[in-house]
């Protein structure tokens, strides 16, 4: 990582002057921000990455969200310091694991739900997914040929921007025309032309089940929130 400078601001991927045309990595954590945490845990070898992942972990804490709910609805999040160094590291390690999980969601294992139907590439064309009868979320009707059953309800507990991550997949992996422009957003084009995989929308849903379950497993293991004075 390169140290921050006080001079002219440069782009996020400004190249280094080393003749190798390599991007310079820049931290979003300031020196003052790092010192704020170092002062709370004397003797701990804490780096800026550790603080970054601590923040990412903290933002997933339900205790944190509940305690600061009023503030979070009105202003930028303020990240408290926990009392114990052990809890700092617990949140930091969890945040690192969550970040890896969320960044690499497209390579997460396919959840072993029961997929009925589908044998030819054209069978995986999606128009609009929907849940089962009476909005049964243990069942996904992918299209007229393919149905997914055995979806664990616990997977819907992972919420992103007020909505389960799985609902986002269902809503976005479809064929939809913009009302104003008439431009058609076709998830099948991305699946075939970019991902070279007509099963991509279905597999994304199955992968997101895994991501959601693993996310909640990590979140439930957070220590209780004990804030330093």
XYZ file of C-alpha atoms in Angstrom:
229
model
C 0.000 0.000 0.000
C 1.179 3.515 -0.763
C 1.115 6.291 1.853
C -1.435 9.042 1.428
C -0.200 12.393 0.166
C -1.348 15.954 0.812
C -0.856 17.064 -2.772
C -3.107 16.939 -5.781
C -5.830 14.362 -5.544
C -5.461 11.557 -8.045
C -7.758 8.862 -9.349
C -8.382 5.661 -7.467
C -6.233 3.680 -9.895
C -3.551 6.283 -10.587
C -0.413 4.452 -11.651
C 2.799 4.541 -9.693
C 5.882 6.282 -11.041
C 7.934 3.123 -11.030
C 7.979 2.499 -14.750
C 5.878 -0.630 -14.365
C 2.523 1.067 -14.894
C 1.146 -0.674 -11.811
C -1.888 0.707 -9.938
C -1.281 2.244 -6.542
C -3.420 0.940 -3.708
C -4.870 3.730 -1.570
C -6.545 3.280 1.792
C -9.857 4.854 2.703
C -8.730 4.766 6.351
C -6.773 7.889 7.302
C -3.751 7.912 9.577
C -5.880 9.672 12.193
C -8.533 6.990 11.861
C -5.965 4.263 12.404
C -4.536 6.081 15.427
C -8.038 6.355 16.881
C -8.169 2.559 17.096
C -4.521 2.006 18.013
C -4.996 4.250 21.047
C -7.863 2.058 22.240
C -5.901 -1.193 22.053
C -2.281 -0.554 23.118
C 0.174 -3.174 21.940
C -2.084 -4.550 19.202
C -0.602 -4.758 15.687
C -3.577 -3.197 13.949
C -3.281 -2.004 10.334
C -5.591 -0.009 8.113
C -6.973 -3.150 6.467
C -7.879 -4.503 9.903
C -9.823 -1.313 10.647
C -11.525 -1.432 7.233
C -12.778 -4.963 7.824
C -13.751 -4.076 11.405
C -16.006 -1.373 9.956
C -17.454 -3.776 7.383
C -18.166 -6.297 10.108
C -19.672 -3.696 12.430
C -22.064 -2.487 9.725
C -23.507 -6.018 9.603
C -24.076 -6.202 13.360
C -27.751 -6.235 14.308
C -26.814 -4.924 17.771
C -25.124 -1.952 16.110
C -28.049 -1.314 13.772
C -30.549 -1.456 16.631
C -28.545 0.777 18.968
C -27.903 3.464 16.366
C -31.094 3.121 14.324
C -32.131 6.759 14.787
C -28.741 8.088 13.691
C -28.367 5.700 10.764
C -31.573 7.036 9.260
C -30.337 10.625 9.334
C -26.562 10.738 8.873
C -23.467 8.830 7.831
C -22.657 5.839 10.060
C -20.448 6.526 13.047
C -18.345 3.538 13.991
C -17.758 2.986 17.710
C -14.781 1.284 19.282
C -15.563 -1.875 21.215
C -14.067 -2.192 24.682
C -11.970 -5.321 24.250
C -9.222 -5.911 21.711
C -10.515 -9.481 21.334
C -13.877 -8.105 20.188
C -12.158 -5.722 17.767
C -10.417 -8.671 16.156
C -13.621 -10.722 16.137
C -15.405 -7.999 14.154
C -12.395 -7.465 11.890
C -11.993 -11.154 11.067
C -15.731 -11.482 10.492
C -15.718 -8.413 8.257
C -12.887 -9.884 6.202
C -14.803 -13.151 5.795
C -17.978 -11.274 4.836
C -16.150 -9.139 2.291
C -14.625 -12.227 0.672
C -18.034 -13.884 0.568
C -19.776 -10.846 -0.909
C -17.099 -9.965 -3.453
C -16.886 -13.530 -4.724
C -20.602 -14.347 -4.736
C -20.440 -15.532 -8.353
C -18.102 -18.349 -7.380
C -19.955 -19.404 -4.226
C -21.038 -23.052 -4.184
C -24.463 -23.825 -5.634
C -26.892 -24.515 -2.824
C -28.201 -28.107 -3.214
C -31.860 -27.212 -3.615
C -33.973 -29.527 -5.754
C -34.100 -28.310 -9.368
C -36.800 -30.000 -11.421
C -36.781 -29.754 -15.211
C -34.303 -28.311 -17.676
C -32.143 -30.330 -20.021
C -31.368 -28.132 -23.023
C -29.678 -24.697 -22.965
C -32.860 -23.021 -24.212
C -34.777 -24.418 -21.221
C -32.951 -21.958 -18.959
C -34.284 -18.811 -20.583
C -35.835 -16.662 -17.875
C -38.619 -14.123 -18.312
C -39.794 -13.439 -14.772
C -39.142 -15.700 -11.799
C -41.797 -15.977 -9.118
C -42.238 -17.748 -5.820
C -44.592 -20.655 -5.219
C -48.308 -20.679 -4.550
C -49.411 -18.163 -1.910
C -45.911 -16.650 -2.057
C -44.292 -19.811 -0.726
C -40.635 -18.812 -0.641
C -39.410 -22.364 -0.249
C -40.316 -22.763 -3.934
C -39.145 -20.766 -6.952
C -40.872 -21.086 -10.297
C -37.947 -20.212 -12.538
C -39.922 -20.561 -15.758
C -42.540 -22.876 -17.267
C -40.022 -25.732 -17.432
C -37.931 -25.362 -14.271
C -38.928 -25.243 -10.597
C -36.668 -25.001 -7.555
C -37.840 -26.463 -4.234
C -36.250 -26.896 -0.826
C -35.165 -23.257 -0.473
C -34.440 -22.638 3.234
C -36.429 -19.719 4.653
C -33.373 -18.767 6.716
C -31.708 -17.597 3.490
C -34.158 -14.688 3.316
C -32.798 -13.273 6.569
C -29.854 -11.714 4.727
C -31.246 -8.302 3.812
C -29.610 -5.741 1.516
C -31.097 -2.244 1.357
C -34.295 -3.340 3.032
C -34.878 -6.440 0.917
C -33.633 -10.051 1.037
C -30.701 -10.572 -1.317
C -32.626 -13.424 -2.947
C -35.488 -11.051 -3.798
C -33.007 -8.800 -5.598
C -31.939 -11.745 -7.756
C -35.550 -12.631 -8.557
C -36.330 -9.026 -9.519
C -33.191 -8.329 -11.567
C -32.726 -11.616 -13.421
C -35.585 -11.133 -15.857
C -36.641 -9.556 -19.132
C -37.994 -6.069 -18.534
C -38.598 -3.031 -20.709
C -37.995 0.452 -19.284
C -41.296 2.369 -19.388
C -39.747 5.674 -20.434
C -37.037 4.659 -22.887
C -38.429 1.347 -24.094
C -34.969 -0.195 -23.664
C -35.215 -3.895 -22.840
C -33.047 -5.286 -20.074
C -32.646 -8.982 -20.846
C -30.789 -11.059 -18.257
C -30.449 -13.863 -20.806
C -28.205 -11.716 -22.992
C -25.777 -11.220 -20.119
C -25.921 -14.914 -19.263
C -25.137 -16.058 -22.798
C -22.999 -13.269 -24.277
C -20.945 -12.328 -21.207
C -21.016 -15.326 -18.879
C -21.216 -17.976 -21.649
C -23.674 -19.805 -19.445
C -27.431 -19.873 -20.156
C -27.923 -21.287 -16.639
C -26.377 -18.187 -15.052
C -29.627 -16.649 -13.659
C -30.636 -19.928 -12.028
C -27.147 -20.607 -10.716
C -26.907 -17.070 -9.364
C -30.035 -17.686 -7.304
C -28.593 -20.947 -5.955
C -25.258 -19.302 -5.185
C -27.016 -16.457 -3.405
C -28.748 -18.959 -1.134
C -25.289 -20.112 -0.050
C -24.033 -16.541 0.345
C -27.089 -15.584 2.402
C -26.825 -18.562 4.742
C -23.079 -18.140 5.229
C -23.523 -14.400 5.836
C -26.054 -14.984 8.591
C -23.861 -17.700 10.116
C -21.019 -15.180 10.428
C -23.303 -12.389 11.668
C -24.834 -14.572 14.395
C -21.345 -15.316 15.727
C -20.583 -11.637 16.421
C -19.757 -10.857 20.053
C -22.227 -8.746 22.014
C -21.683 -5.067 21.381
C -19.775 -3.573 24.309
C -18.772 -0.007 23.453
C -15.735 1.776 24.893
C -16.374 5.071 26.661
